[in-house]
Short mmCIF file of C-alpha atoms in Angstrom, two decimals:
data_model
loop_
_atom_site.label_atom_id
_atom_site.label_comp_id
_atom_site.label_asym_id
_atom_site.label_seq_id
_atom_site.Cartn_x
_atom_site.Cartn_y
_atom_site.Cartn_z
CA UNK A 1 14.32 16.46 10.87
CA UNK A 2 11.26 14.95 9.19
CA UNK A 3 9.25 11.95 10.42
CA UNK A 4 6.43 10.08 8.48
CA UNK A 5 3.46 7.98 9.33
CA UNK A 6 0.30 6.99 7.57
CA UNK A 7 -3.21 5.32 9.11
CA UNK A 8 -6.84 5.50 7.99
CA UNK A 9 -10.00 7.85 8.65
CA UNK A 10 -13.12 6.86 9.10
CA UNK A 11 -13.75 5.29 5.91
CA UNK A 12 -10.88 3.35 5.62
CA UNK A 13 -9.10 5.65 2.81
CA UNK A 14 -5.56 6.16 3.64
CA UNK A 15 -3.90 9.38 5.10
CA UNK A 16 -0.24 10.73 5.46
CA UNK A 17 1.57 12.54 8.14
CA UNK A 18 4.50 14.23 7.78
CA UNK A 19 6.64 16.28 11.06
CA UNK A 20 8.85 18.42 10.20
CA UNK A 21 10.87 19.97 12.87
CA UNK A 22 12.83 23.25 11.73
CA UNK A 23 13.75 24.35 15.43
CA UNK A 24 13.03 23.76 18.79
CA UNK A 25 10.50 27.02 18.84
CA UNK A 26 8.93 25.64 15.12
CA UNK A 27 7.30 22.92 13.93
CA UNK A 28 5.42 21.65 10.98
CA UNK A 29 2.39 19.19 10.44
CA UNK A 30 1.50 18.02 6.97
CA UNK A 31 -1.44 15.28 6.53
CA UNK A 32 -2.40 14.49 3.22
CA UNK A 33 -4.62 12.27 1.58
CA UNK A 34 -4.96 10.49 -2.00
CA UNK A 35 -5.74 12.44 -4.73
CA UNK A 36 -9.44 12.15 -6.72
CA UNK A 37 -8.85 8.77 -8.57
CA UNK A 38 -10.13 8.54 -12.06
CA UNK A 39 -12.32 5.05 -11.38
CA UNK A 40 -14.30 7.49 -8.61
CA UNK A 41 -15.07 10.17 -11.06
CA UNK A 42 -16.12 7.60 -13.72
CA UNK A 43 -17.92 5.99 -11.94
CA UNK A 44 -20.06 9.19 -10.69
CA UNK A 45 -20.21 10.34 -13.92
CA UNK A 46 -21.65 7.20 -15.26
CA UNK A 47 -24.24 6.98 -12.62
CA UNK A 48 -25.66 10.11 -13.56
CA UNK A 49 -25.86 9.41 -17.04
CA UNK A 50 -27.44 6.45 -16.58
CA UNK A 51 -29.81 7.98 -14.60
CA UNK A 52 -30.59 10.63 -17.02
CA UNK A 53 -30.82 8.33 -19.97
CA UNK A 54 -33.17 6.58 -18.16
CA UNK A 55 -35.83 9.08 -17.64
CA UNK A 56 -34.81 10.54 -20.88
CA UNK A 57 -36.34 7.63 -22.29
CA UNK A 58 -39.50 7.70 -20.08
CA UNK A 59 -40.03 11.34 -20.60
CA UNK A 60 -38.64 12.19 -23.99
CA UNK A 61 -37.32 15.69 -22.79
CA UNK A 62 -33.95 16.60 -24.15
CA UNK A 63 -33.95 19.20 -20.91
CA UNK A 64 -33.24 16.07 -18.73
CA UNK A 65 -29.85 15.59 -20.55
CA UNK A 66 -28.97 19.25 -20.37
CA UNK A 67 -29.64 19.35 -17.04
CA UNK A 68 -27.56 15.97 -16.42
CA UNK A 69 -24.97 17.94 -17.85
CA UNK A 70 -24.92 20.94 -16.22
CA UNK A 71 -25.20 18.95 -12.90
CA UNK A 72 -22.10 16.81 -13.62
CA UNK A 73 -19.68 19.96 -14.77
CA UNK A 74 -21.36 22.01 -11.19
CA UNK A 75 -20.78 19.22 -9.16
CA UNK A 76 -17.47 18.23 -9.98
CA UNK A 77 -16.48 21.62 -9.89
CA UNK A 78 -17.98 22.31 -6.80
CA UNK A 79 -17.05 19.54 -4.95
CA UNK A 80 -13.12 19.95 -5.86
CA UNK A 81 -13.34 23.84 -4.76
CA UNK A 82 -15.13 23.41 -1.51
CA UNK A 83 -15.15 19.94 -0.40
CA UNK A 84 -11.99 17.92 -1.24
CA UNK A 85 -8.97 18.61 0.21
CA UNK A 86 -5.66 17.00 -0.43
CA UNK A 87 -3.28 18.63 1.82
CA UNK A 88 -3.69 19.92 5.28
CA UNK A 89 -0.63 21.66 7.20
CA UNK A 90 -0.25 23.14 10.60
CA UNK A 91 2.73 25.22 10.97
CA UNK A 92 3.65 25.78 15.22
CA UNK A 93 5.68 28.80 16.00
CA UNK A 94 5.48 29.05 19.80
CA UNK A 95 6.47 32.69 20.24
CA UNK A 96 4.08 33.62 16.95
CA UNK A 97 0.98 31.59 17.01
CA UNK A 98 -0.78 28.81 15.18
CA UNK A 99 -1.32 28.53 11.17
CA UNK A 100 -3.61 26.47 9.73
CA UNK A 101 -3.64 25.97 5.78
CA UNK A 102 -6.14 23.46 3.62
CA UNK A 103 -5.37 22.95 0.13
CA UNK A 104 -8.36 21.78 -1.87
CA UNK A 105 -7.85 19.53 -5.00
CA UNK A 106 -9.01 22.48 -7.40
CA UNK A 107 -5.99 24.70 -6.03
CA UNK A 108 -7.58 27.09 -3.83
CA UNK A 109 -5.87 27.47 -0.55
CA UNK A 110 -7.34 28.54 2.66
CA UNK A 111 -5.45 29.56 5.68
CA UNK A 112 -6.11 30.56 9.36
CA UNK A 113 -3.73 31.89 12.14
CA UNK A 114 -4.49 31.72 15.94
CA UNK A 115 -2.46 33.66 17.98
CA UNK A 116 -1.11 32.14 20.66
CA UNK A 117 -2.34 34.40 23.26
CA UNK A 118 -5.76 33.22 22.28
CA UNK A 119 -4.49 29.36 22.78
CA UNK A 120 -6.17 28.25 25.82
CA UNK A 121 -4.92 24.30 25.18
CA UNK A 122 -4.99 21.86 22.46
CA UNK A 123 -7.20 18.60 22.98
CA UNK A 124 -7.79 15.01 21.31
CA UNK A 125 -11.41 15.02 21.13
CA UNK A 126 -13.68 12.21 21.29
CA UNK A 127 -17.20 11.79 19.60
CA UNK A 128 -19.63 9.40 18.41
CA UNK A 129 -20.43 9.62 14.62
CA UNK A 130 -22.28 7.22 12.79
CA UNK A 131 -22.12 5.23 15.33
CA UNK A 132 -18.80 4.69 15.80
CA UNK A 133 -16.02 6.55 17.82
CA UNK A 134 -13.96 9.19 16.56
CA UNK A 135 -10.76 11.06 17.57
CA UNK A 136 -9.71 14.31 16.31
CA UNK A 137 -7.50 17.33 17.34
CA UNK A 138 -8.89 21.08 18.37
CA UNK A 139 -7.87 24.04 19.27
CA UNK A 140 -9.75 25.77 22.32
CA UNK A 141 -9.74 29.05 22.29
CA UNK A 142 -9.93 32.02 25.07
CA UNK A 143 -13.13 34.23 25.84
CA UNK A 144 -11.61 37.69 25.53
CA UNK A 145 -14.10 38.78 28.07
CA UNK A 146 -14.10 36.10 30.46
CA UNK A 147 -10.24 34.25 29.98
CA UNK A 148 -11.53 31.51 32.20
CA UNK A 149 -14.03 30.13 29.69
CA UNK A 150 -13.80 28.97 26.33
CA UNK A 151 -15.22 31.34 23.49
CA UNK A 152 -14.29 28.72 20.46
CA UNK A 153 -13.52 25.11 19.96
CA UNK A 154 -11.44 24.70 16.47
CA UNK A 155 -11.05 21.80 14.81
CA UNK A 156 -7.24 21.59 13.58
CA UNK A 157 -7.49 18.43 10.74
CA UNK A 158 -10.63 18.13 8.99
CA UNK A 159 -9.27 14.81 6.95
CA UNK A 160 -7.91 13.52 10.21
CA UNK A 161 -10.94 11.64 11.64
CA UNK A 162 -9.12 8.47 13.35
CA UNK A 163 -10.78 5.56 13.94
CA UNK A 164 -10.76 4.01 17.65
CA UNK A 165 -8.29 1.25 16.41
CA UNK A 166 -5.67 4.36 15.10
CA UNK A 167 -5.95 6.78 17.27
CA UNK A 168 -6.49 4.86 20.66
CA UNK A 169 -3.12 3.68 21.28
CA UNK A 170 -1.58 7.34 20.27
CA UNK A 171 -3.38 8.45 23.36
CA UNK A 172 -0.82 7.75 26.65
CA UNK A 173 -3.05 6.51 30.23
CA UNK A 174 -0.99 8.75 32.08
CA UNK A 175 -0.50 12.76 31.12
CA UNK A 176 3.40 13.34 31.23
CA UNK A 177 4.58 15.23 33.81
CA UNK A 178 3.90 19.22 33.24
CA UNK A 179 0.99 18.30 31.23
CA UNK A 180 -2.81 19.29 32.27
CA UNK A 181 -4.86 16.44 33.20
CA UNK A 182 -7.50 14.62 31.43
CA UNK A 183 -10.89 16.49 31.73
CA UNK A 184 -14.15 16.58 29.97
CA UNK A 185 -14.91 19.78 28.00
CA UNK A 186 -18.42 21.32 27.58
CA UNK A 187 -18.29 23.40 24.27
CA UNK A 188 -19.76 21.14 21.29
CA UNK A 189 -17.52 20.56 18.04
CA UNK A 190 -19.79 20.32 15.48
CA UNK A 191 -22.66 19.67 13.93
CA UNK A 192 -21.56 15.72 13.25
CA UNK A 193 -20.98 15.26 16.67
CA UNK A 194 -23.49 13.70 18.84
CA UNK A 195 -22.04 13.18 22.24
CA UNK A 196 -18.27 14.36 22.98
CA UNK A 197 -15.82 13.68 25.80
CA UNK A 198 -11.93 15.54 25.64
CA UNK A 199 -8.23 14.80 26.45
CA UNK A 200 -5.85 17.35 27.24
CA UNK A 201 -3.10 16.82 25.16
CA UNK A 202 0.08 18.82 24.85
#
């Protein structure tokens, strides 16, 4: 069984999520996002030119157009190896664990498994960025030495940042029955967070 749904991020760019459900013990979470669009590269690449013609013709040194060169090709590369990421999926197996793979636009994959031992609970966190509120999903993970506190707090989508409009009426005013109830957690999410306030979720 597969299910489909799309909303935005942050910055209004549009993401997809697709549920796949393979068996009652395993279950799939793909959320993708547009690929790099050829008016966005253009339009980078452009601006850097410019900018390098322009003190090319100020300075008269040929090294500024190397240099704009180099700094284009470095960049680009750069950014589609580390930074953008088209696909996210989250593959549930609830005898196994958790895996976690992000598939950049330059083809490099990256993957991460949590077993589920070390699953303490899953939680929609809240934050202020930029001044506005965010939503996102973590993983909290189990001190090994002390199992009552938390030793890590994973962030499961890094494209999924919902706005309040997208991701507020996902989140129900009562927990379900079974599920833990609503609580604030301590441990800090990141370095883009400023204040932060959790949801137990199941």
């Amino acid at each position: 069984m597969e299910e489909e749904m799309s909303f935005s991020d942050i910055y209004g760019g549009r993401l997809a999520l697709q549920r796949r459900c393979y068996s009652p013990s395993c279950r799939e979470f793909c959320l993708s996002c547009p690929r790099l669009s050829l008016r966005s590269l253009t339009a980078v690449t452009c601006t850097v030119w410019l900018v390098a013609y322009g003190l090319f013709a100020l300075c008269e040194n040929s090294m500024i157009l190397s240099a704009a060169i180099f700094i284009t090709l470095f960049g680009l590369l750069a950014y589609l190896h580390f930074v953008k990421i088209d696909q996210e999926t989250l593959l549930i197996i609830d005898s196994l664990g958790i895996q976690m793979t992000s598939s950049y636009a330059s083809g490099k994959e990256s993957t991460t498994f949590i077993e589920m031992g070390d699953v303490k609970d899953i939680i929609i966190n809240e934050a202020i960025y930029m001044q506005k509120v965010i939503y996102y999903l973590c993983i909290l993970l189990n001190d090994p030495l002390e199992p009552h506190r938390i030793s890590q707090v994973v962030p499961v989508f890094q494209l999924e940042r919902g706005r309040q409009s997208d991701r507020l009426p996902h989140v129900p005013d009562r927990d379900p029955p079974g599920m833990p109830t609503r609580g604030r957690c301590s441990a800090h999410p990141g370095p883009h967070s400023v204040a932060t306030r959790a949801h137990s979720s199941a």
